Amino acid sequence: MTGLFEEIRDEPAADVPVRRVAISVNGERRVANVEPRLLLAHLLRQGLRLTGTHTGCDTTNCGACTVLFDGRPIKSCTMLAVQADGHEVTTVEGLAGTSELHPIQEGFKDEHGLQCGFCTPGMMLAAKALLDENPDPTEDEVRWALSGNLCRCTGYQNIVKSVLWAAKKMRGES
Amino acid sequence: MKFIDNDQRPMGHGRMLRKEDPRFVRGKGLFVDDVQLPGMLHLAILRAPVAHGRLVSIDVTVAEAHPKVKLVVTGAMLAQRKLAWMPTLSHDVQAVLVTDKVRFQGQEVAFVVAEDRYAARDALELIDVVYEPLPVVVDARAALDDGAPVIRDDLAGRTDNRIFDWETGNRAATDAVFAAADVVVRQDMVYPRVHPAPLETCAAVADHDAVDGALTLWCTTQAPHAHRTLYALIAGLPEHQIRVISPDIGGGFGNKVPIYPGYVCAIVASMLTGRPVKWAEDRSENLTSTCFARDYRMRGEIAATRDGRIRAIRTDVLADHGAFNGVAAPSRYPAGFFGVFTGSYDIEAAYASMTAVYTNKAPGGIAYACSFRITEAVYLIERLVDCLAHELDMDPVELRLKNLLRPDQFPYTTTTGWTYDSGDYEATLREALRIADYAGLRREQAEKRARGELMGIGVSCFTEAVGAGPRKDMDIAGLAMSDGAELQVHPTGTAVLRVSCQSQGQGHETTFAQIVAEQIGIAPADIKVVHGDTEHTPFGLGTYGSRSTSVSGAAAVVAARKVRDKAMLIASAMLEISVTDLVWDAGRIHVVGDPNSSVTIQDVARWAYGSGELPEGVDGGLAAQVHYDPSSLTYPNGAYICVVDVDPGTAVVTVRRFIAVDDCGTRINPMIIEGQVHRGLTDGVGMALMEMIAFDDDGNCLGASLMDYLLPSALEVPDWETGFTVTPSPHHPIGAKGVGESATVGSPPAVVNAVLDALRPYGLRHIDMPLTPSRVWEAISSTGLRESTA
C-alpha cells in the first residue's frame, strides 16, 4: 500500500464517504481508506491480500472467516473494517513465521485435522483463543469452543485431537 | 535452520502425513476467490424471486449508468450469441440466463460486471424486471397430473413434465416371487432433497486474451478436462486455446461436477470486456441454484420366507430432477447406479421402475457423495430389511447374517446385472459387532427400555459400486470414463506424477505419491503430484463417484510399472547382464543371487539421461504415460452400527456411538481413509437428523441459508469408532477399491434404523428423514401412546 506509484482503483462514487483506518494486522501497522460498509473479511482478503481468511457463508454461521480481534475470536464477515480502526487483528498468516509452525498448526498436521483446508484457518484461530484462555481443555470444552466453526470434511474428531495435541505441546508435556 | 515440512520418508502404503497440509495451515492455499489478476472485474448475478413466471420486461438502463459498472447482460443479449442455453451432462439443455420464463427461484436472469463486488451487487438492485407469475409445480406427483403446467415448453413437442421412464430387473419373475412369498412388507419412503454445501462455494475467474484468443479459466471444478471439452463445444472455442485450472478446491462433494451458468457468464464477460472477470457466488446462491442431491420418493417392497430368507425386492421410484435435467451420470445410466438396490444380499429376483419429472426447482440430483444414486439404493434396501425384521420380530443383525452374500459367491452377478468383484460381508459385520459389543448393547437397551428410556441400535450392511467406468458402456457427454497418468523421473532421481483426477481435499497429492513410491522405490517426499491444470495434466474425467483410486490410482500404478520395466532394461545395460537375471527389490535392482551387484532407481535415472549405453531399442529418458480403461467397477463394502438415545420428553435424537467398519481392499493410507470415513459419517448424521432443502407451495426455497439448512457442528457428532477388513479387488492392479463415499452412502440408514429401533415401544416402523425433534415428536404423538409411556 505504499510505493512510488499507487494505482487508484475501486475509487468510490463521489457521494460515498471514505474513512481512513489504521489497524495492526499480525503485528504490522496497516493504513487504508475504506468505505464504511466494507467488511473486515474483505479488507483482509482483497485489500491486504491475506487470503488465508475465507468466507463460507453469508449468515455468520460457518466461522471460516474467524480471526483474533484484540486476542478474541470474531467472525470477520460480521464486522466492518472501520470498526477495527485502532485494534489488533491476527490472521492465520500471523500464527507463526515462515520457517516454523505454531503448535496448533503442527497439531492439525499431525492429527490429520484438515482435508480441503478451507475451514482450517478459522478453526485454528478459534482453537488459539481457547488455548490462550484454557491451556488444558477437556474434549467437551474443545467441541464447545469450536461449535461456531463448521467443517464439511473431517467430521471434527481429528480437529478435536489436533487441538488437544497442541494444548499438550504448549503445556510442554510432549 | 530450515524447517522441512513432512520430513518423513516412508515408502509405500501406510500412515503418512499429508504433503498438502503445510500450505493450508499457513493460509497459503490458493482457492479460486484468492486469484487476483491485474484489471480484474467482478461479476454478480441477478436471480429470479419467483419459481415460475414469464419474463415480461427487463430494464437495465439505470444499472448501466452506475459509475462503476462496465457491463450488464441479459438473456436476450446472450441469445444473440447463441449462448442463452447450454447443454447439460444428461442430454438436456439449461438456460444460462432467462430468455422466456423463469423455471425455479434463484434462476439466473441477468448479470452485472463492475469494478468491485460491492458495486456489482449495488447495480443488481437497479435492474427492473417484470414477471408474469405462472402456476408453480412443487410436488413431483402433481407434476404428472393431467393439466399440470408444462415447465419445459422450450422443448419442442413437450406437453408434460415427464423426463424419462426407466426400469431394471425382471418384472415378471419378481412379481411371481412376490405372489408366492410367505411375507411381503411394503414401505413408502422419501429420501429428501439435500445439498452437498461445500464450505467453499462455486467460483470462477475467466481471462480471455483478445490478442491470441486464448481463454484461461480458474474454476471450482472436479473435472477440469471434461469442462474444457464442454466449453469448446458450448462456446465454439478451439480446445487447444482453453486452459482450465482447478486450483485448491474447498470441498466438492459432487457439487462442483456440473458447469454452472456463472462460469459461462464469467467467460462471456471476459470476452466482452477484454479484462479478467471473477464470479464468486455466496452461500444462498450455492444452496438455491447449484446441484442438489437425492429427492427420490420410493415405494419399496420386500418378499421373504417366514423364517427370514429374503427372496425378492421391488421398488417404484418418483425422481424429482428440478427444472432442467442436469444429473451428472454416465449417459446410459439416467438413474445412475440405482440398479445395485439389491444390496449385500443373495436375492432371487428384483425389479425397479422409475419416473423422473421436471418441477420448478433447481437442477441436480447426483451429488453429495452419492456414487451415482447408490445412497438412495442403499437407503432403500437397508430400511426395507429393517422393516422386514420389524414384521418378523427378528433381530436385524440375525436377519442380515442369514442373507448376506458369502465370500465363495464372488464374483457375484446380481439379478439386476451388476458383477460384484469381491467381499467377505460376514467378516465385516462381525468386526463391527465385536467393536460395538452388540450383545452388550442389546442388554443395555433392554434395561433402559424397562425404565422407559429410549435407546436404539441401528445396523447397515452396504455394498458400494465405484470407479466408473469401463469405456464399453460408461461415458459422460460422450467422453469415456478413463483416466490418464504421466510419470516422469528426473535425472537426479526425483519424480513428477501428473494425473487427471482433481482432489478437493481427499489427499491425492499424498496418496498418489505413496502409490507410485511403492511401485518404483522413490520416496513419496521425492514425488510431486500435479493435478487440476489441463495444460499440465493428461486427459481424464476427474474426481467424483469415489473413482480416483479405482481409475486414476490404477493408471498411476500402471505408469509406474512401465517405468520400472524400462528401469530394469537400462539396469541390464548398466550391469552388463540379461534382464532376466535381474530382480527388483523396492528401488534396488540387483543380480539374482548377488545382492551386492546392484543399481538403484536413482542410478538408473541418471544413466537414462546420461551418456551411458542403452540396450538395443530402448530410448533415453525415464517416463511413461497411461490412459487407463477400468475393466469393471470396484465394490467396497461396510458394516455400520449406530447407537442413539431419544429424549422421550423432547424427541431430540442424540447419536451416542457410531461404529463403522469399512472394507476398501488394499489400504493406501489408513489415516486418510479414516478421515474420509469420519466425513461421510457426519454427512449421514446431518442427512438423517438435520438437513433438508424444502419448498413452500409457491416454490420458495426454504433451505436457502445456513440459518435454515442445518449442518452438523462439533456438538452434533460423537467420537467415531472405525475398523476395517481387507478384501482386495481382484481386477485392480494393487487390489484397492474406492472408499470416499462409502460412509455417506452407508450411514443414513444406520441412523434412521437406530431411531426407529429406539421407538419400538411405540410400534412405529418408519419416519422420513430428517428426523428432527418435531418430526419424531409428531410420529410419537400420532401413535396416541405418548401420554401413557411418558
XYZ file of C-alpha atoms in Angstrom, chain A residues 8-19 33-37, chain B residues 63 65-69 114-116 118-120 122-123 126:
32
model
C -6.146 4.258 -7.621
C -8.712 1.627 -8.476
C -12.029 0.988 -6.852
C -12.489 4.721 -6.421
C -15.771 5.171 -4.619
C -18.601 7.084 -6.202
C -18.479 10.741 -5.226
C -21.216 10.508 -2.634
C -19.697 7.553 -0.787
C -17.781 8.665 2.285
C -14.396 7.102 2.869
C -12.757 6.577 6.220
C -9.026 4.175 3.036
C -12.235 2.175 3.211
C -15.906 2.607 2.561
C -17.764 2.296 5.857
C -19.685 -0.708 4.539
C -27.791 -0.229 -13.735
C -25.423 4.152 -15.719
C -23.811 3.224 -12.393
C -20.328 4.786 -12.455
C -18.535 1.552 -11.605
C -20.489 -0.727 -13.923
C -18.347 -3.859 -12.213
C -15.099 -2.589 -10.747
C -15.654 -4.302 -7.404
C -19.888 -4.299 -3.835
C -20.675 -2.115 -6.847
C -21.738 -5.152 -8.877
C -25.426 -2.457 -5.889
C -26.173 -2.462 -9.582
C -31.013 -1.140 -10.174
